[in-house]
Coordinates of C-alpha atoms and ligand atoms in Angstrom, one line a residue:
X121 CA 189.4 87.6 79.7
X122 CA 188.2 84.3 80.4
X123 CA 191.1 83.5 82.3
X124 CA 189.3 81.5 84.7
X125 CA 188.6 79.2 82.1
X126 CA 190.4 76.0 80.9
X127 CA 191.9 75.7 77.5
X128 CA 190.3 76.7 74.2
X129 CA 192.5 79.6 73.4
X130 CA 190.9 80.1 70.0
X131 CA 187.5 80.5 71.2
X132 CA 188.6 82.7 73.7
X133 CA 190.2 85.0 71.1
X134 CA 187.2 85.2 68.9
X135 CA 184.9 85.8 72.0
X136 CA 186.9 88.5 73.4
X137 CA 187.2 90.4 70.2
X138 CA 183.5 90.4 69.9
X139 CA 183.1 91.5 73.6
X140 CA 185.8 94.4 72.9
X141 CA 184.0 95.5 69.7
X142 CA 180.8 95.4 71.3
X143 CA 179.4 93.0 68.8
X144 CA 178.3 90.0 70.5
X145 CA 175.8 88.5 68.4
X146 CA 172.1 87.6 69.5
X147 CA 172.5 84.2 68.3
X148 CA 175.8 81.8 69.2
X149 CA 176.2 78.1 68.4
X150 CA 178.6 77.0 71.4
X151 CA 179.9 73.5 69.2
X152 CA 182.4 70.9 70.7
X153 CA 182.7 67.7 72.4
X154 CA 181.2 66.8 75.5
X155 CA 182.4 68.4 78.7
X156 CA 185.3 70.8 77.1
X157 CA 183.6 73.9 78.7
X158 CA 180.9 75.3 76.2
X159 CA 178.6 76.2 78.8
X160 CA 181.2 77.7 81.2
X161 CA 181.9 80.0 78.2
X162 CA 178.4 81.0 77.6
X163 CA 177.9 81.9 81.1
X164 CA 180.9 83.8 81.2
X165 CA 180.0 85.8 78.3
X166 CA 176.8 86.7 80.2
X167 CA 178.8 87.6 83.2
X168 CA 181.2 89.8 81.2
X169 CA 178.3 91.8 79.9
X170 CA 176.3 92.0 83.1
X171 CA 179.1 92.8 85.6
X172 CA 179.5 96.2 86.7
X173 CA 183.0 95.7 87.7
X174 CA 184.2 94.1 84.4
X175 CA 187.6 95.5 83.4
X176 CA 189.4 92.9 81.6
X177 CA 186.5 90.3 81.6
X178 CA 184.0 89.8 84.6
X179 CA 185.1 90.5 88.2
X180 CA 183.6 86.9 89.4
X181 CA 183.0 88.2 92.8
X182 CA 180.0 90.7 93.0
X183 CA 176.5 89.8 93.2
X184 CA 175.5 89.7 89.5
X185 CA 178.5 87.4 88.6
X186 CA 177.9 85.1 91.5
X187 CA 174.0 84.9 90.7
X188 CA 174.6 84.1 86.8
X189 CA 176.2 80.8 87.5
X190 CA 173.9 79.6 90.2
X191 CA 171.2 77.4 89.1
X192 CA 169.3 75.2 91.1
X193 CA 168.2 72.3 88.6
X194 CA 164.9 70.3 88.9
X195 CA 165.1 66.8 89.5
X196 CA 164.3 64.5 86.2
X197 CA 160.9 63.4 87.9
X198 CA 159.8 67.1 87.8
X199 CA 159.0 66.6 84.1
X200 CA 156.8 70.1 84.0
X201 CA 160.0 72.1 85.2
X202 CA 161.4 71.1 81.9
X203 CA 158.8 73.0 80.1
X204 CA 159.7 76.3 81.0
X205 CA 163.0 78.4 81.2
X206 CA 165.0 77.4 84.2
X207 CA 166.2 80.6 85.8
X208 CA 169.5 81.0 87.4
X209 CA 169.7 83.3 90.5
X210 CA 169.7 86.4 88.1
X211 CA 166.5 87.3 86.6
X212 CA 167.9 87.7 82.9
X213 CA 169.9 84.5 82.7
X214 CA 167.6 81.3 82.1
X215 CA 168.5 78.0 80.6
X216 CA 166.6 75.5 78.6
X217 CA 167.6 72.0 79.3
X218 CA 166.4 68.5 77.8
X219 CA 164.3 66.1 79.8
X220 CA 165.4 62.5 78.9
X221 CA 166.1 62.8 75.2
X222 CA 164.3 65.8 74.2
X223 CA 163.8 69.5 74.8
X224 CA 160.1 70.5 74.9
X225 CA 158.9 72.6 72.5
X226 CA 156.8 74.4 75.4
X227 CA 160.3 75.5 76.8
X228 CA 161.3 76.9 73.8
X229 CA 157.9 78.6 73.5
X230 CA 158.5 80.2 77.0
X231 CA 162.0 81.3 75.9
X232 CA 160.2 83.0 73.1
X233 CA 157.8 84.7 75.4
X234 CA 160.5 85.8 78.2
X235 CA 162.6 87.2 75.1
X236 CA 160.3 89.5 74.4
X237 CA 160.2 91.2 77.8
X238 CA 163.0 93.9 78.6
X239 CA 165.6 92.8 81.1
X240 CA 165.1 93.3 84.6
X241 CA 168.4 94.4 86.0
X242 CA 171.1 94.0 83.1
X243 CA 171.3 95.3 79.6
X244 CA 170.3 92.2 78.0
X245 CA 168.6 89.0 78.7
X246 CA 170.3 85.6 78.0
X247 CA 169.0 82.2 77.3
X248 CA 171.3 79.1 77.2
X249 CA 169.9 76.1 75.1
X250 CA 171.5 73.0 76.4
X251 CA 172.1 70.2 74.1
X252 CA 170.2 72.1 71.7
X253 CA 170.6 68.9 69.0
X254 CA 167.8 67.4 71.4
X255 CA 165.2 69.9 70.0
X256 CA 162.7 68.0 67.9
X257 CA 161.2 69.7 65.0
X258 CA 158.5 71.4 66.8
X259 CA 161.0 73.0 69.4
X260 CA 163.5 73.7 66.2
X261 CA 160.6 75.5 64.5
X262 CA 159.8 77.6 67.4
X263 CA 163.2 78.6 67.9
X264 CA 163.6 79.5 64.3
X265 CA 160.7 81.9 64.8
X266 CA 162.6 83.8 67.5
X267 CA 165.8 83.7 65.5
X268 CA 164.4 85.1 62.6
X269 CA 163.2 88.4 64.6
X270 CA 165.6 88.4 67.7
X271 CA 164.5 90.9 70.4
X272 CA 167.2 93.6 70.4
X273 CA 168.3 93.0 74.0
X274 CA 168.3 89.3 73.9
X275 CA 171.2 86.7 73.4
X276 CA 170.6 83.4 72.7
X277 CA 173.4 80.7 73.0
X278 CA 172.8 77.3 71.7
X279 CA 175.3 74.6 73.0
X280 CA 175.7 71.6 71.5
X281 CA 178.0 68.5 70.7
X282 CA 176.4 68.0 67.3
X283 CA 175.8 71.0 65.5
X284 CA 175.4 69.1 62.2
X285 CA 172.0 67.8 63.8
X286 CA 170.6 71.3 64.1
X287 CA 168.4 72.9 61.3
X288 CA 170.6 74.3 58.5
X289 CA 168.0 77.5 58.6
X290 CA 169.0 77.6 62.6
X291 CA 172.7 77.3 61.8
X292 CA 172.8 80.0 59.3
X293 CA 171.1 82.4 61.7
X294 CA 173.8 81.8 64.4
X295 CA 177.3 82.5 64.5
X296 CA 179.2 79.2 65.4
X297 CA 182.0 79.3 67.8
X298 CA 184.1 76.0 67.8
X299 CA 185.5 74.1 70.9
X300 CA 188.4 71.9 70.7
X301 CA 189.2 68.7 73.2
X302 CA 191.4 70.2 75.9
X303 CA 195.1 69.3 76.2
X304 CA 195.7 66.4 78.5
X305 CA 197.9 68.8 80.6
X306 CA 194.8 71.3 80.7
X307 CA 192.4 68.6 81.9
X308 CA 195.0 67.4 84.5
X309 CA 195.5 71.0 85.7
X310 CA 191.5 71.4 86.1
X311 CA 191.2 68.3 88.2
X312 CA 194.1 69.3 90.6
X313 CA 192.9 72.9 90.9
X314 CA 189.1 72.8 90.8
X315 CA 188.5 69.2 91.9
X316 CA 191.2 68.8 94.3
X317 CA 192.7 65.7 92.9
X318 CA 196.4 64.8 93.7
X319 CA 198.5 64.7 90.6
X320 CA 198.8 61.0 91.0
X321 CA 195.1 60.6 90.9
X322 CA 194.6 63.2 87.9
X323 CA 196.9 61.5 85.6
X324 CA 195.2 58.6 84.4
X325 CA 191.5 60.1 83.9
X326 CA 193.2 63.3 82.3
X327 CA 194.7 61.0 79.7
X328 CA 191.8 58.9 79.1
X329 CA 189.1 61.5 79.0
X330 CA 190.0 62.4 75.1
X331 CA 190.0 66.2 76.0
X332 CA 186.9 66.4 78.2
X333 CA 186.8 67.8 81.5
X334 CA 183.5 66.3 82.0
X335 CA 184.4 62.9 81.0
X336 CA 187.5 63.0 83.4
X337 CA 185.3 64.1 86.0
X338 CA 182.8 61.5 85.9
X339 CA 185.5 58.8 86.0
X340 CA 186.1 56.7 89.0
X341 CA 189.9 56.4 89.2
X342 CA 190.0 53.1 91.4
X343 CA 187.8 51.4 88.7
X344 CA 190.0 52.6 85.8
X345 CA 193.2 51.3 87.6
X346 CA 191.5 47.8 88.1
X347 CA 190.3 47.7 84.5
X348 CA 193.7 48.7 83.2
X349 CA 195.2 46.1 85.2
X350 CA 192.8 43.4 83.7
X351 CA 193.4 44.7 80.1
X352 CA 196.9 44.8 80.7
X353 CA 196.9 41.0 81.7
X354 CA 195.1 40.2 78.5
X355 CA 197.9 41.8 76.6
X356 CA 200.2 40.0 78.4
X357 CA 198.3 36.6 77.8
X358 CA 198.1 37.1 74.0
X359 CA 201.5 38.7 73.4
X360 CA 203.9 36.8 75.9
X361 CA 202.5 33.8 77.3
X362 CA 199.9 32.5 74.7
X363 CA 197.6 31.8 77.6
X364 CA 194.3 32.3 76.1
X365 CA 192.2 30.7 79.0
X366 CA 193.5 33.6 81.3
X367 CA 192.3 36.2 78.7
X368 CA 189.0 34.5 78.3
X369 CA 188.5 34.5 82.1
X370 CA 189.0 38.4 82.0
X371 CA 186.3 38.7 79.0
X372 CA 184.1 36.7 81.5
X373 CA 184.5 39.2 84.2
X374 CA 184.2 42.1 81.8
X375 CA 180.7 40.6 80.9
X376 CA 179.4 39.8 84.4
X377 CA 176.9 41.4 86.3
X378 CA 179.3 43.8 88.4
X379 CA 181.3 44.9 85.4
X380 CA 179.2 45.1 82.4
X381 CA 178.0 48.5 83.0
X382 CA 181.6 49.7 82.3
X383 CA 182.4 47.4 79.4
X384 CA 182.9 50.3 76.9
X385 CA 185.0 52.0 79.3
X386 CA 187.4 48.9 79.7
X387 CA 187.3 48.3 75.8
X388 CA 188.7 51.9 75.5
X389 CA 191.5 51.3 77.9
X390 CA 192.5 48.2 75.9
X391 CA 192.7 50.7 72.8
X392 CA 194.8 53.1 74.5
X393 CA 197.2 50.5 75.9
X394 CA 197.4 48.8 72.4
X395 CA 197.8 52.0 70.8
X396 CA 200.7 53.0 73.0
X397 CA 202.4 49.7 72.3
X398 CA 202.0 50.4 68.7
X399 CA 203.5 53.8 69.1
X400 CA 206.4 52.9 71.2
X401 CA 207.2 50.1 68.9
X402 CA 207.0 52.6 66.0
X403 CA 209.1 55.6 67.6
X404 CA 210.4 54.7 71.0
X405 CA 208.5 57.9 72.3
X406 CA 207.0 56.8 75.4
X407 CA 206.3 60.2 76.8
X408 CA 203.4 60.8 74.7
X409 CA 201.9 57.6 75.6
X410 CA 198.3 57.8 77.1
X411 CA 199.5 55.1 79.9
X412 CA 203.2 56.8 80.5
X413 CA 203.1 55.7 84.0
X414 CA 203.4 52.1 82.5
X415 CA 206.1 53.0 80.4
X416 CA 208.4 50.2 81.2
X417 CA 205.9 47.4 81.2
X418 CA 204.7 48.9 77.8
X419 CA 208.0 49.1 76.4
X420 CA 208.4 45.3 77.2
X421 CA 205.2 44.6 75.4
X422 CA 206.4 46.5 72.3
X423 CA 209.5 44.4 72.1
X424 CA 207.9 41.1 72.5
X425 CA 204.9 42.3 70.2
X426 CA 207.3 41.8 67.1
X427 CA 205.1 41.9 63.7
X428 CA 202.0 41.3 65.3
X429 CA 199.3 43.3 63.5
X430 CA 198.4 45.8 66.2
X431 CA 196.7 48.1 63.7
X432 CA 194.4 45.1 62.8
X433 CA 193.4 44.6 66.6
X434 CA 192.5 48.5 66.7
X435 CA 190.1 47.7 63.8
X436 CA 188.5 44.6 65.4
X437 CA 187.9 46.8 68.5
X438 CA 186.1 49.5 66.6
X439 CA 184.3 47.0 64.6
X440 CA 183.0 45.3 67.9
X441 CA 182.3 48.9 69.3
X442 CA 180.0 49.6 66.3
X443 CA 178.2 46.3 67.0
X444 CA 177.5 46.9 70.3
X445 CA 174.7 49.4 68.9
X446 CA 172.9 46.4 67.5
X447 CA 172.7 44.3 70.5
X448 CA 175.4 41.7 70.0
X449 CA 176.1 39.0 72.8
X450 CA 178.9 40.8 74.1
X451 CA 180.7 38.0 75.8
X452 CA 180.9 36.0 72.5
X453 CA 181.9 39.1 70.6
X454 CA 184.7 39.6 73.5
X455 CA 185.9 36.0 73.3
X456 CA 185.9 36.1 69.5
X457 CA 188.2 39.5 70.0
X458 CA 190.8 37.6 72.3
X459 CA 190.9 34.6 70.2
X460 CA 191.8 36.7 67.1
X461 CA 194.5 38.7 68.9
X462 CA 195.8 35.3 70.4
X463 CA 195.9 33.7 67.0
X464 CA 198.4 36.1 65.3
Ligands
LIG1940 ZN1 181.1 91.0 88.6

């Protein structure tokens, strides 16, 4: 069962057992980081329970299976469309989704009304609430009412990366299924098999995705490679040549009009490189490095880095990252970071 889905063996086990016993709860929370497949699992459960040809899992090819996953999502300018349940091509499978930052209470009220109708085709009706943490108080309370007396043949699946932001009273009425970040190899395989990446193209985004296929797919590989070359030359400057001016030039580039949108991504790459150098210095194990394809270069930097306080650099970057939320001058902060790194 769930063989078409990537990773998350634990969630697969728990859900398979619930399905085998015929005890899929009316209300489930799918909790875990962005882009690890929570919504795909929720839809797959609907499929398993709806598919008439299900043997070990849904067949995936019958009309019902195909329609379950087929949604035409409204555009962001169609605000009113988000005040209702958005149906898939299957009349018993719908979704509630946030518009900008919040889920409209009207959408949850519509879910409540629809949950009380008998299923059209299937044995039960399925409602997925995406980014459930985006429900405001009114929407949460409306949903709570439905969860308190769930109609028998209804399943409500809350999908969230921040389960702690849900009302405790909502959490206590749902069984929680936890999803973990995927392994690098799993993300890589997904990119190659589902997104037609070559294995060269898949390597870097998979390694920088922190276990999220969503994040990996959204990355622009050419841009990543350019950013990584820049960050690598910053490290070359501060570790090998002491050429601070060269590093500051890159700080300027990171903050110019063309690149400032990707500032945090570049910072993340810098972090990953420092981490790798640190790891290589500590254990000589290059294979587990995020940037394993640069092993030789990184090993050289690790040798040259001597007793430099790499952990201290990572702390500085973390502090900078936190300060981004309070609208600091990024150029000044980046300069200050590179100056500190070069000073050691
Ligand atoms: Zn089927």
